[in-house]
Every structure is written in C-alpha cells, then in structure tokens.
XYZ file of C-alpha atoms in Angstrom:
661
model
C -0.423 87.009 -2.319
C 2.830 85.118 -2.390
C 5.201 85.180 -5.261
C 8.022 83.364 -6.996
C 8.690 84.752 -10.405
C 10.907 84.394 -13.365
C 10.127 87.403 -15.617
C 10.029 88.598 -19.151
C 10.192 92.235 -20.143
C 10.772 93.066 -23.692
C 7.982 92.321 -26.077
C 8.900 90.644 -29.310
C 7.152 92.160 -32.311
C 5.291 89.365 -34.099
C 4.527 89.554 -37.805
C 0.756 90.143 -37.880
C -1.832 89.960 -40.641
C -1.717 93.668 -41.251
C 1.010 93.550 -43.903
C -0.683 90.709 -45.802
C -4.028 92.459 -45.705
C -2.507 95.656 -46.995
C -0.788 93.795 -49.836
C -4.028 92.006 -50.705
C -5.941 95.282 -50.701
C -3.251 96.946 -52.806
C -3.384 94.166 -55.420
C -7.186 94.224 -55.396
C -7.218 97.970 -55.875
C -4.745 97.709 -58.753
C -6.878 95.041 -60.446
C -10.045 97.031 -59.913
C -8.487 100.271 -61.096
C -7.095 98.482 -64.150
C -10.531 97.049 -64.863
C -12.146 100.440 -64.423
C -9.557 102.031 -66.718
C -10.211 99.349 -69.348
C -13.958 99.804 -68.939
C -13.567 103.554 -69.306
C -11.607 103.057 -72.548
C -14.165 100.580 -73.819
C -17.009 102.964 -73.027
C -15.163 105.743 -74.852
C -14.842 103.487 -77.913
C -18.522 102.577 -77.656
C -19.435 106.238 -77.464
C -17.426 107.058 -80.588
C -18.985 104.127 -82.414
C -22.422 105.220 -81.277
C -21.838 108.723 -82.571
C -20.705 107.293 -85.901
C -23.880 105.249 -86.099
C -26.017 108.251 -85.354
C -24.219 110.111 -88.100
C -24.672 107.124 -90.425
C -28.374 106.999 -89.682
C -28.604 110.654 -90.573
C -26.717 110.132 -93.853
C -28.756 107.060 -94.743
C -31.817 109.246 -94.673
C -30.479 110.538 -98.000
C -32.230 107.563 -99.583
C -35.219 109.818 -99.514
C -33.222 112.167 -101.710
C -33.316 109.581 -104.481
C -37.057 109.253 -104.065
C -37.423 113.008 -104.279
C -35.206 112.985 -107.376
C -37.575 110.471 -109.021
C -40.572 112.557 -107.977
C -39.041 115.706 -109.419
C -38.278 113.773 -112.622
C -41.960 112.775 -112.882
C -43.070 116.343 -112.223
C -40.801 117.573 -115.001
C -42.378 115.033 -117.365
C -45.828 116.218 -116.356
C -44.920 119.847 -116.955
C -43.363 119.063 -120.362
C -46.476 117.080 -121.391
C -48.772 119.913 -120.372
C -46.496 122.415 -122.066
C -46.907 120.491 -125.347
C -50.726 120.573 -125.209
C -52.584 123.609 -126.425
C -54.691 125.684 -124.095
C -52.837 124.395 -120.962
C -51.847 126.941 -118.294
C -48.167 125.899 -118.402
C -45.622 128.395 -119.483
C -42.035 128.094 -120.559
C -40.960 129.403 -117.122
C -42.826 126.596 -115.340
C -40.970 123.953 -117.322
C -37.664 125.749 -116.759
C -38.333 125.826 -112.985
C -38.965 122.098 -112.889
C -35.865 121.471 -114.933
C -33.763 123.594 -112.562
C -35.179 121.770 -109.554
C -34.289 118.420 -111.106
C -30.808 119.710 -111.958
C -30.313 120.725 -108.251
C -31.623 117.374 -107.104
C -29.105 115.686 -109.410
C -26.277 117.581 -107.719
C -27.490 116.193 -104.369
C -27.614 112.664 -105.756
C -24.012 112.999 -106.911
C -22.748 113.730 -103.348
C -20.611 111.115 -101.557
C -22.913 109.158 -99.227
C -25.964 109.204 -101.543
C -23.836 108.344 -104.573
C -22.276 105.416 -102.655
C -25.731 104.240 -101.670
C -26.903 104.430 -105.321
C -23.851 102.530 -106.572
C -24.550 99.604 -104.213
C -26.938 98.371 -106.997
C -25.006 97.657 -110.262
C -28.140 98.368 -112.335
C -27.918 102.009 -111.269
C -24.382 102.439 -112.621
C -24.176 105.359 -115.054
C -27.771 106.431 -114.390
C -26.824 109.761 -112.865
C -24.620 110.579 -115.835
C -27.445 109.674 -118.254
C -29.806 111.834 -116.218
C -27.382 114.729 -116.442
C -27.059 114.324 -120.197
C -30.850 114.126 -120.560
C -31.311 117.297 -118.532
C -28.877 119.146 -120.772
C -30.543 117.871 -123.964
C -33.958 118.845 -122.600
C -32.522 122.250 -121.707
C -31.320 122.669 -125.316
C -34.774 121.767 -126.675
C -36.442 124.033 -124.153
C -34.305 126.919 -125.242
C -35.709 126.599 -128.775
C -38.965 128.218 -129.759
C -41.921 126.321 -128.413
C -43.317 123.704 -130.749
C -45.171 120.458 -130.511
C -42.237 118.636 -132.072
C -39.789 119.949 -129.422
C -42.156 118.961 -126.650
C -42.606 115.483 -128.095
C -38.802 115.041 -128.356
C -38.364 116.182 -124.744
C -40.971 113.651 -123.638
C -39.204 110.926 -125.550
C -35.879 111.810 -123.907
C -37.420 111.812 -120.460
C -39.452 108.699 -121.142
C -36.305 106.678 -121.690
C -35.431 107.261 -118.004
C -38.811 106.499 -116.484
C -38.060 102.898 -115.569
C -34.439 103.535 -114.457
C -35.543 106.413 -112.192
C -38.305 104.347 -110.607
C -35.827 101.460 -110.157
C -33.330 103.954 -108.628
C -35.849 105.126 -106.059
C -36.955 101.605 -105.212
C -33.475 100.063 -104.998
C -31.934 102.869 -102.958
C -34.894 102.800 -100.609
C -34.448 99.061 -100.175
C -30.678 99.318 -99.696
C -31.071 102.181 -97.274
C -33.697 100.308 -95.292
C -31.421 97.295 -95.046
C -28.499 99.444 -93.866
C -30.656 101.281 -91.361
C -31.857 97.951 -90.018
C -28.285 96.720 -89.682
C -27.184 99.936 -87.962
C -30.155 99.846 -85.634
C -29.232 96.291 -84.688
C -25.640 97.325 -84.062
C -26.827 100.319 -82.084
C -28.960 98.039 -79.921
C -25.875 95.878 -79.401
C -23.903 98.957 -78.406
C -26.569 99.915 -75.889
C -26.493 96.410 -74.428
C -22.684 96.535 -74.201
C -22.840 100.001 -72.658
C -25.342 98.869 -70.042
C -23.257 95.743 -69.336
C -20.114 97.823 -68.840
C -22.039 100.289 -66.690
C -23.404 97.461 -64.549
C -19.901 95.989 -64.310
C -18.557 99.352 -63.156
C -21.362 99.644 -60.609
C -20.588 96.115 -59.393
C -16.876 96.939 -59.246
C -17.641 100.099 -57.294
C -19.866 98.164 -54.915
C -17.170 95.506 -54.540
C -14.560 98.143 -53.879
C -16.801 99.806 -51.308
C -17.384 96.456 -49.606
C -13.658 95.761 -49.709
C -12.906 99.116 -48.134
C -15.534 98.544 -45.443
C -14.020 95.152 -44.639
C -10.543 96.632 -44.664
C -11.622 99.439 -42.352
C -13.056 96.864 -39.981
C -9.849 94.877 -40.161
C -7.726 97.984 -39.624
C -9.883 98.955 -36.670
C -9.541 95.447 -35.252
C -5.771 95.587 -35.704
C -5.667 99.092 -34.234
C -7.643 98.024 -31.166
C -6.320 94.479 -30.615
C -3.017 93.241 -29.278
C -1.646 90.869 -31.958
C 0.189 88.632 -29.477
C -2.591 87.890 -26.978
C -5.737 88.842 -28.885
C -6.756 91.130 -26.017
C -7.875 94.725 -26.536
C -4.861 97.032 -26.552
C -4.132 100.382 -24.911
C -6.040 102.300 -27.599
C -9.156 100.181 -27.074
C -8.902 100.636 -23.313
C -8.561 104.413 -23.660
C -11.598 104.521 -25.955
C -13.653 102.534 -23.451
C -12.515 104.744 -20.577
C -13.355 107.874 -22.575
C -16.942 106.617 -22.877
C -17.215 105.645 -19.221
C -15.625 108.863 -17.932
C -17.662 111.217 -20.128
C -19.244 114.066 -18.107
C -22.799 113.265 -16.882
C -24.349 115.886 -19.197
C -22.954 114.075 -22.218
C -24.101 110.684 -20.967
C -27.741 111.810 -20.985
C -28.594 110.561 -17.473
C -29.882 112.581 -14.574
C -28.416 110.352 -11.844
C -24.844 110.810 -10.577
C -22.802 108.284 -12.552
C -20.924 105.546 -10.655
C -17.169 105.699 -10.240
C -15.119 103.927 -12.889
C -12.525 101.492 -11.450
C -9.423 100.056 -13.079
C -6.815 97.498 -12.050
C -3.323 97.777 -13.487
C -1.240 94.572 -13.391
C 2.499 94.149 -13.889
C 4.153 90.725 -13.977
C 6.922 90.540 -11.379
C 10.423 89.719 -12.657
C 9.021 89.197 -16.152
C 12.331 90.152 -17.719
C 13.990 87.030 -16.298
C 11.953 84.678 -18.505
C 12.973 86.577 -21.632
C 16.602 86.672 -20.567
C 16.878 83.070 -19.419
C 14.420 81.192 -21.654
C 14.191 83.517 -24.649
C 11.546 85.712 -26.199
C 9.528 82.792 -27.554
C 9.015 81.551 -24.002
C 8.264 85.093 -22.903
C 5.589 85.424 -25.567
C 4.136 82.090 -24.511
C 3.984 83.294 -20.932
C 2.179 86.472 -21.983
C -0.387 84.497 -23.980
C -1.018 82.142 -21.068
C -1.381 84.987 -18.557
C -3.741 86.780 -20.959
C -5.886 83.644 -21.252
C -5.942 83.250 -17.473
C -6.991 86.851 -16.915
C -9.648 86.676 -19.625
C -11.066 83.510 -18.132
C -11.101 84.865 -14.580
C -13.608 87.690 -15.116
C -17.254 87.311 -16.177
C -18.564 88.612 -19.469
C -15.176 89.691 -20.822
C -14.829 90.343 -24.504
C -14.674 93.052 -27.141
C -17.947 94.679 -28.015
C -19.509 93.968 -24.623
C -21.769 96.476 -22.936
C -20.784 99.113 -20.446
C -21.564 96.787 -17.555
C -19.104 94.111 -18.624
C -15.489 93.473 -17.699
C -12.659 94.287 -20.063
C -9.172 92.776 -19.991
C -6.515 94.596 -22.033
C -2.808 94.324 -22.642
C -1.096 97.698 -22.484
C 2.299 96.521 -23.720
C 5.269 94.570 -22.398
C 4.224 92.702 -19.261
C 1.513 95.183 -18.284
C -2.187 94.330 -18.311
C -5.331 96.169 -17.256
C -8.692 94.940 -16.016
C -11.663 97.280 -16.304
C -14.536 96.107 -14.052
C -18.101 97.432 -14.336
C -18.567 100.967 -12.956
C -19.672 101.279 -9.358
C -17.735 98.309 -7.964
C -16.937 98.935 -4.282
C -13.493 98.860 -2.688
C -14.089 95.488 -1.039
C -15.164 93.937 -4.327
C -12.148 95.437 -6.093
C -9.831 94.048 -3.423
C -11.439 90.624 -3.758
C -11.093 90.820 -7.549
C -7.409 91.726 -7.220
C -6.800 88.758 -4.930
C -8.581 86.445 -7.373
C -6.512 87.749 -10.281
C -3.364 87.285 -8.223
C -4.248 83.676 -7.453
C -4.979 83.008 -11.124
C -1.662 84.462 -12.251
C 0.277 82.700 -9.481
C -0.560 79.211 -10.707
C 2.528 77.302 -11.920
C 3.335 77.611 -15.597
C 5.510 75.264 -17.642
C 7.765 76.941 -20.205
C 10.523 75.250 -22.185
C 10.401 72.273 -19.834
C 10.765 74.426 -16.705
C 8.141 75.232 -14.100
C 7.680 78.959 -13.585
C 5.776 80.536 -10.698
C 4.472 83.819 -12.106
C 3.654 86.686 -9.821
C 1.920 89.996 -10.279
C 1.759 93.407 -8.624
C -1.545 95.265 -8.871
C -2.466 98.930 -8.613
C -6.124 99.916 -8.213
C -7.761 103.287 -8.808
C -11.221 104.641 -9.553
C -12.547 107.950 -10.820
C -15.945 109.599 -11.084
C -17.066 110.618 -14.587
C -16.461 114.291 -15.211
C -13.637 114.472 -12.650
C -10.871 113.429 -14.996
C -10.083 111.617 -18.199
C -8.676 108.216 -19.094
C -5.098 109.440 -18.748
C -5.829 110.632 -15.199
C -7.294 107.281 -14.171
C -4.407 105.367 -15.719
C -1.896 107.628 -13.981
C -3.589 107.008 -10.625
C -3.567 103.249 -11.196
C 0.069 103.419 -12.279
C 1.019 105.279 -9.095
C -0.752 102.617 -7.037
C 1.124 99.941 -8.995
C 4.408 101.771 -8.355
C 3.602 101.737 -4.641
C 2.776 98.022 -4.761
C 6.038 97.103 -6.492
C 7.980 99.293 -4.073
C 6.546 97.475 -1.063
C 7.379 94.023 -2.335
C 6.473 91.726 -5.143
C 3.042 90.187 -5.565
C 1.258 92.922 -3.670
C -1.792 95.085 -4.290
C -2.293 98.766 -3.441
C -5.082 101.295 -3.886
C -4.451 104.811 -5.133
C -4.276 107.543 -2.508
C -3.775 111.278 -2.955
C -0.476 111.070 -1.114
C 0.864 108.922 -3.944
C 0.158 111.729 -6.408
C 1.863 114.211 -4.124
C 4.831 111.868 -3.737
C 5.027 111.436 -7.509
C 4.984 115.184 -8.017
C 7.717 115.516 -5.406
C 9.742 112.815 -7.172
C 9.324 114.723 -10.411
C 10.545 117.900 -8.760
C 13.462 116.030 -7.222
C 14.351 114.533 -10.585
C 14.383 117.988 -12.143
C 16.506 119.279 -9.270
C 18.851 116.285 -9.503
C 19.598 117.142 -13.102
C 21.282 120.378 -12.004
C 22.473 119.412 -8.513
C 25.619 117.661 -9.732
C 26.659 120.554 -11.962
C 26.005 123.118 -9.234
C 27.991 121.251 -6.562
C 25.064 120.543 -4.237
C 26.223 117.028 -3.303
C 28.464 116.242 -0.342
C 30.170 113.028 0.694
C 30.022 112.208 4.405
C 31.793 109.276 6.020
C 30.816 106.889 8.813
C 33.655 105.137 10.653
C 33.968 101.367 10.530
C 35.478 100.061 13.756
C 37.374 96.943 14.838
C 35.130 95.693 17.641
C 37.883 94.139 19.731
C 40.006 97.263 20.226
C 37.936 100.163 18.831
C 40.353 101.034 16.007
C 38.985 102.835 12.986
C 39.632 100.437 10.131
C 37.677 102.160 7.402
C 35.201 104.840 6.457
C 32.043 104.293 4.410
C 31.177 107.039 1.938
C 27.589 108.255 2.359
C 26.048 110.748 -0.055
C 24.184 113.845 1.132
C 22.389 116.500 -0.907
C 22.348 120.076 0.284
C 19.142 121.027 -1.458
C 18.516 124.770 -1.889
C 14.871 124.346 -0.811
C 14.830 121.273 1.444
C 18.198 121.656 3.142
C 20.488 118.680 3.818
C 18.685 115.477 2.849
C 19.790 111.859 3.075
C 20.077 109.319 0.262
C 16.802 107.563 1.086
C 14.979 110.670 -0.166
C 16.589 110.946 -3.589
C 18.570 107.803 -4.474
C 15.441 105.906 -5.653
C 14.634 108.831 -7.962
C 18.219 108.900 -9.214
C 18.086 105.134 -9.821
C 14.854 105.386 -11.773
C 16.019 108.300 -13.912
C 19.499 106.897 -14.568
C 21.185 109.907 -12.938
C 22.670 107.524 -10.369
C 25.436 106.660 -12.852
C 27.041 110.130 -13.106
C 26.296 110.758 -9.422
C 27.910 107.445 -8.427
C 30.968 108.191 -10.552
C 31.292 111.595 -8.874
C 31.077 109.967 -5.423
C 33.891 107.590 -6.417
C 36.139 110.437 -7.534
C 35.383 112.657 -4.532
C 35.748 109.876 -1.963
C 39.080 108.751 -3.429
C 40.281 112.356 -3.383
C 39.295 112.732 0.299
C 40.858 109.370 1.235
C 44.284 110.573 0.113
C 44.467 112.580 3.342
C 43.753 109.596 5.591
C 46.303 107.186 7.042
C 47.292 104.364 4.695
C 45.695 101.697 6.861
C 42.246 103.290 6.674
C 40.082 101.731 3.954
C 37.478 103.568 1.888
C 34.117 101.818 1.370
C 31.900 103.019 -1.494
C 28.455 101.673 -2.372
C 27.730 100.784 -5.994
C 24.369 100.857 -7.759
C 23.212 98.065 -10.094
C 22.690 100.778 -12.705
C 26.433 101.457 -12.670
C 27.061 97.840 -13.643
C 24.409 97.993 -16.356
C 25.918 101.184 -17.765
C 29.089 99.343 -18.772
C 31.494 102.098 -17.768
C 32.117 101.093 -14.165
C 35.640 99.700 -14.626
C 36.751 102.851 -16.420
C 35.167 105.077 -13.760
C 36.930 103.196 -10.932
C 40.278 103.212 -12.728
C 40.032 106.942 -13.398
C 39.112 107.697 -9.786
C 42.112 105.705 -8.525
C 44.448 107.284 -11.066
C 43.257 110.836 -10.404
C 43.542 110.531 -6.616
C 46.612 108.315 -6.441
C 45.312 106.078 -3.646
C 46.117 102.384 -3.679
C 43.491 100.020 -5.068
C 43.838 97.806 -1.975
C 42.447 100.645 0.157
C 39.231 100.773 -1.885
C 36.346 98.502 -0.927
C 33.258 98.452 -3.147
C 29.952 97.368 -1.606
C 27.215 95.682 -3.660
C 23.768 94.454 -2.625
C 22.192 91.051 -3.101
C 19.712 92.411 -5.668
C 22.604 92.900 -8.103
C 23.187 89.132 -8.188
C 19.573 88.007 -8.521
C 19.557 87.995 -12.320
C 22.451 85.530 -12.487
C 24.180 87.943 -14.844
C 27.544 86.586 -15.965
C 28.546 90.122 -16.920
C 28.172 91.304 -13.319
C 30.304 88.452 -11.997
C 32.927 89.167 -14.661
C 33.037 92.850 -13.683
C 33.407 91.957 -10.002
C 36.250 89.594 -10.890
C 38.039 92.320 -12.874
C 37.674 94.757 -9.982
C 39.190 92.169 -7.656
C 42.112 91.686 -10.064
C 42.847 95.392 -9.633
C 43.276 94.725 -5.908
C 39.927 96.199 -4.887
C 37.955 94.507 -2.097
C 34.338 93.475 -2.739
C 31.837 93.451 0.137
C 28.263 92.124 0.165
C 26.058 94.771 1.786
C 22.731 94.316 3.646
C 23.108 90.543 3.701
C 19.986 88.616 4.674
C 17.234 91.186 4.240
C 15.370 89.931 1.175
C 16.927 87.554 -1.324
C 19.617 85.704 0.583
C 20.972 82.774 -1.321
C 23.967 80.582 -0.576
C 24.318 80.096 -4.336
C 25.931 83.441 -5.054
C 28.184 83.039 -2.012
C 29.394 79.930 -3.796
C 29.744 81.595 -7.204
C 31.663 84.631 -5.955
C 33.926 84.876 -2.949
C 33.401 88.198 -1.200
C 36.062 89.669 1.063
C 33.433 90.816 3.536
C 29.785 90.305 4.446
C 27.830 93.139 6.090
C 24.854 92.028 8.187
C 21.818 94.281 7.915
C 20.848 96.409 10.893
C 17.356 94.851 11.063
C 18.891 91.667 12.545
C 21.268 93.589 14.786
C 18.542 95.663 16.451
C 16.681 92.512 17.492
C 19.682 90.719 19.019
C 19.014 92.014 22.533
C 15.300 91.166 22.645
C 14.650 88.396 20.124
C 16.528 85.110 20.441
C 15.817 84.164 16.811
C 17.580 87.321 15.592
C 20.607 86.534 17.724
C 20.622 82.967 16.406
C 20.515 84.209 12.795
C 23.319 86.696 13.428
C 25.500 84.002 14.987
C 24.778 81.607 12.104
C 25.767 84.227 9.538
C 29.001 84.946 11.395
C 29.863 81.260 11.557
C 29.066 80.822 7.840
C 31.292 83.751 6.868
C 34.140 82.481 9.021
C 33.955 79.042 7.427
C 34.001 80.658 3.963
C 36.997 82.796 4.882
C 35.110 86.096 4.715
C 35.367 89.021 7.126
C 32.164 90.137 8.849
C 30.716 93.501 9.763
C 27.507 94.483 11.535
C 25.625 97.697 10.899
C 23.418 99.660 13.284
C 25.388 99.289 16.527
C 23.645 101.894 18.670
C 24.771 100.954 22.197
C 27.300 99.023 24.214
C 25.088 95.961 24.603
C 24.776 95.492 20.847
C 28.548 95.825 20.506
C 29.001 93.124 23.146
C 26.499 90.767 21.492
C 28.148 91.275 18.097
C 31.556 90.432 19.563
C 30.171 87.344 21.252
C 28.545 86.275 17.970
C 31.963 86.344 16.312
C 31.922 89.608 14.345
C 35.165 91.489 13.839
C 33.965 94.906 12.642
C 30.959 97.141 13.044
C 29.595 100.607 12.560
C 26.815 102.651 14.080
C 25.953 105.676 16.149
C 27.488 104.080 19.219
C 30.788 105.053 17.619
C 29.919 107.926 15.295
C 27.338 109.024 12.790
C 28.241 110.263 9.313
C 30.986 112.917 9.403
C 31.996 115.541 6.885
C 35.414 115.231 5.264
C 36.771 117.920 7.593
C 35.279 116.214 10.662
C 36.867 112.925 9.598
C 40.315 114.537 9.556
C 39.725 116.042 12.989
C 38.521 112.687 14.337
C 41.511 110.810 12.957
C 43.952 113.390 14.305
C 42.314 113.525 17.722
C 41.430 109.900 18.527
C 41.972 107.278 15.777
C 40.082 104.689 17.837
C 37.104 104.298 20.150
C 37.129 102.889 23.613
C-alpha cells in the first residue's frame, strides 16, 4: 500500500438523539403518571360513592318497615275485635302484646331514614303522630275493665287509621322502589365508569410497557452504535467477540471451533485534517471512510449471523473489521490489501483533495484461548508494529510483539525511577572539521545504565520515553547536564543537543533551555539544538515561533537526519537552519552506489547555496571522509574519529589531542 495522508485525530462529540428521547420519555412518563394518579383518585371517589349506594340500598329496605307497621296495625285491630266478642280465646294480655309490638314498630318508623322516606309523600304528614296518639288512647281504654263498649271504642279509634296506614304502606313502598331503581341505575353507571377507568389504566400500563420496550431498544441501539458513522461501536464489537470466543463447551458443538480473526485499522496522519481543515471536515472524513469500509465487505450489518462481516468504529480514527471465523492468513492479507485500496482513494474535503491512508494490524484467536480483550490487544500490537514500520502498512500479530510490549512496559516502569535514581549518563561524540581534523563540537548522546540490562543506548528506550511523555523531563535533564559538562571545554567547542518533538509540544522548552544556560553559565552561541524533519511536518506555526525565539537567544539550530523520510524544500524555505546533517544511510552508500554519492553531493550544493553549514554522520573509514570532503562537506562525525565518550574521556581527549589527523 502507498500512502499520502492528511489526518484527523480528535473526535468531535455530536449531539445525538439520546437526549431528545430521554426528554420525550420523561414527559410521557409524567403524563402517564399524572393520568394514573388522576385515575386512582377517581376510582377512590367511585368506591366511596359505591359504598354510599350500598348503604343507601340497605336503608331503603326500611320501606318494608312501614309495611310491617301496617300489618301490625291490622293484627292489633283483629285482636281488639276478637277481644270484644264473647267466647273468643283472646285475652287482655294478647291485645296488650299486639299493642306493644305496634308501639315498637312506631319507634322504628320514627327513625331518620324511614321517617324521611315516609315524609316524601305529603299525605303521610302527621300520620305517625296520629298513630302514636291512637296507641296511647287505645292503651288507656285497654287499661280499663273489659267491656264491649271499650272494645267498640278501641275499634273506632283504630278504624280511623285504616286507610292512612294502608296508604302509608303503599306510598312508601312505591317511593322506596323508585329510589332503589334510581340507585341501581347509578350503581350500574358507577360499575361502567369503574370498568372504563380500569380499562384505561390497563391501556396506560400497556402503553407504558410498550414505551419502555421501545426505549430499551433505542437505548441499546445508542449503546451499541457509533452516533457519527452509524457503525457498531466498541461495546457492540466486544459483545460479538465474546460470543465468537466463547469456550467450545458453551457453544454446544463437538468440533474444534475455527479461529476468530480481527483487523484493526488506524487512519494515518488523521490529526492533520482536524488541525488544518477543522473538526467538521474530520467528521466528514470519518463518515466517508466508514461508508467505504462498510461497502467493501460482504454481508456487513448489525444483527447479521456469526458468519457475516462486521465493521465497527472503536473511537477517534480507529476502526475494526471482524471477518467470519476460520478465514486463513492469505485471505486476511488479501482483505487487508483491499481495505487499504478502498481507504486510499482520493477524498475531497472543504474543496481540497485528501489522500487518506491506513495502517492495519491483524490477529486471530481460537475460542477458549482468550477473550475479546486479548484479541484486541494482539491486533493493537500488530497495528503498533505496522505504524512503526511506516505508514500505510499491514502487519500480523506475532508472539514477539507481545514480548516486546511487555518489555516496553517494564522499561516504562523502570524509566519512571531511572531519572530520580541517577541511572542516566550523557556521552559525547566529537564533531570534526574534515579539512584539518579539529574538534569543533561534541554531540550529547544519552545512555542508560540499567540495573538489570547494563548500559543501553537510546534506541532501546527513547521510543518508550516518547510514548509515555517521560522524554520531556529526561530531555530537560540532558540539557542541564550537557551544559554543565560543556563549561569545562574550550570556548570554541560547541555543544550539540537533540530535541524531541514532545519537548516542543510541552510548551516549556524555552524556559528549560534558558535555565540550563543560566545554571551552567555557558554562552548561548556555544549551544546547538538539533531537530528532525518530523517536527516540521505538521506545519505548526508554534514550532517555527519557538525555533525563532531560540535563535534570538543566539542558539544555533541544526536539521538532523536530513533526507531519510519526509524531505521537503518547503521547510528549508520557511526556516533558515544554521546547519544540515546528512543521514548516515546516504553516507554508507557513497563508496559503492553512485546514486547515493550523487544525492550527497546535491544536498551539499543545496546547503551551500542556502548559506547553511553541512555535516555528515556515520564516517567509519578514511575513504568515506575523502568522499565527503570531495562532495563539499565541512564537518563530520563517526567512528573513524571517535565513538561516544564519557564526560571524563572527553576532557582527556581534549587535553591530549584536540584534533584528529
């Protein structure tokens, strides 16, 4: 794969539907709960009303009391009539019993509900009082000695109330029947209302349940879908991997399950698009890349079966492709190349053509031998290897990568204490004037005297320090220590110190340099700071401003490792370096490869025309020194002169022979 990329790195958080859905659900719940509360209150009122009706129906049964009163009145008349006739088996006590029963019945008829029922008919007004008076008059006659005349008078008194008592029984029965009918109708209405409210509550409950089901589906979709691209997100990918990587016993199959592969993709230089074109363009690029990836694999989509592809966005500029289990290495490699070609197609953003690129890490794992996190870690290590070997590349996971990662982790832990425990040393390699062999400067080179590994060079730990950010305090320490050592050198000897891009990004570089110069007392003109081309790739105005401020202090700025990866005449135009250092890879080929010699000569001529000094690295023998001189270079360094020396060895070398030849 070939690559030209302008990147994007930070993901802009887009306002999704989640907040609106939650607000809608909250309002719906409030409305439903309010309706349920109102329904509950209404049902309570219906229940109270229903109880009142039941009580009313019970009281209205007292209309039978009036009927019984009339019956008892008739029985009293019958007893009095029999009592008046001779030879009848009716005694005074029998008449008195009937009179007492009627008197008790009268007390019942005078109670509240029955009395109110009786008074509903105006014709019954005063009847109960008349009945009471009649009972008392009959009682007075009954208390006299028995005689036909007394009996006849009692019958006359009672006879006056015959019609009113019959009318009382009939009218109260009619009124009571009417009221019972009305109450029964109202009770039926209450039952209908109760059932309607109950059905409404059931419907509301069903609606709420449906709403919650829909909301749960929506929440699950939001939880498992990337809102920017619509692809499954990291959580969805982990869930799918958990199913695929389940131990064979849990999968319910007797056959050994196939290995589960995964491709991890990272857009190269994605951050540049965000920084140069803005986050809107960056988001547009992510959506386009997502669409390309989704369209480049068969059967992709959420809810597909275990044999289908899955494309997911893990966050930022990182994507994952999950092919069907059992795909062989050759097929995975072919898939990676196809994905790379798809991503590499030109893309227009904000009126500019962008050539995206992608690095891919591939790993697979057998079910039962690890979990989703293990597989993703393996793929991530392969991706780390791919990005380390150059952009737009693809690498498979190997066990050595895991071992290297574990070693990096150990080194990072050791680095955290190395600076505080004084395990670092600064060595110096002489820089020599090629014409006469004079030592013109010394380049500071960091060494780590590791308690377990011994003395190790920067290539073993500087990448780890860069990644962890520890390079900033380590680089500041190197500045201070090198300036302190340089105080003991002759004034004409320069000190060259390499700077890391992380030191520029930290924002404290100017202060660190000023403090190192002030603490040591050396002149700023003796200090030369070396930067690499990668620092200038992002076209960062802040970096150029910092370099300009360092130059104003009198410090020399050199461009290190010129020509190895990203050479551009543009930054030679934008910033005038005091010196250009040609990488050793060109120097080593000067004696055997004419094209290398031609490139070296061209670089020397370019630097001379721009007014910049030149230096070659990696001079290992006399022939290379001669070729460098003939090409027009003024300075060089390499093992032909000396390798890195300790601070004490530098002093001895300067005292003994301050030049080579």
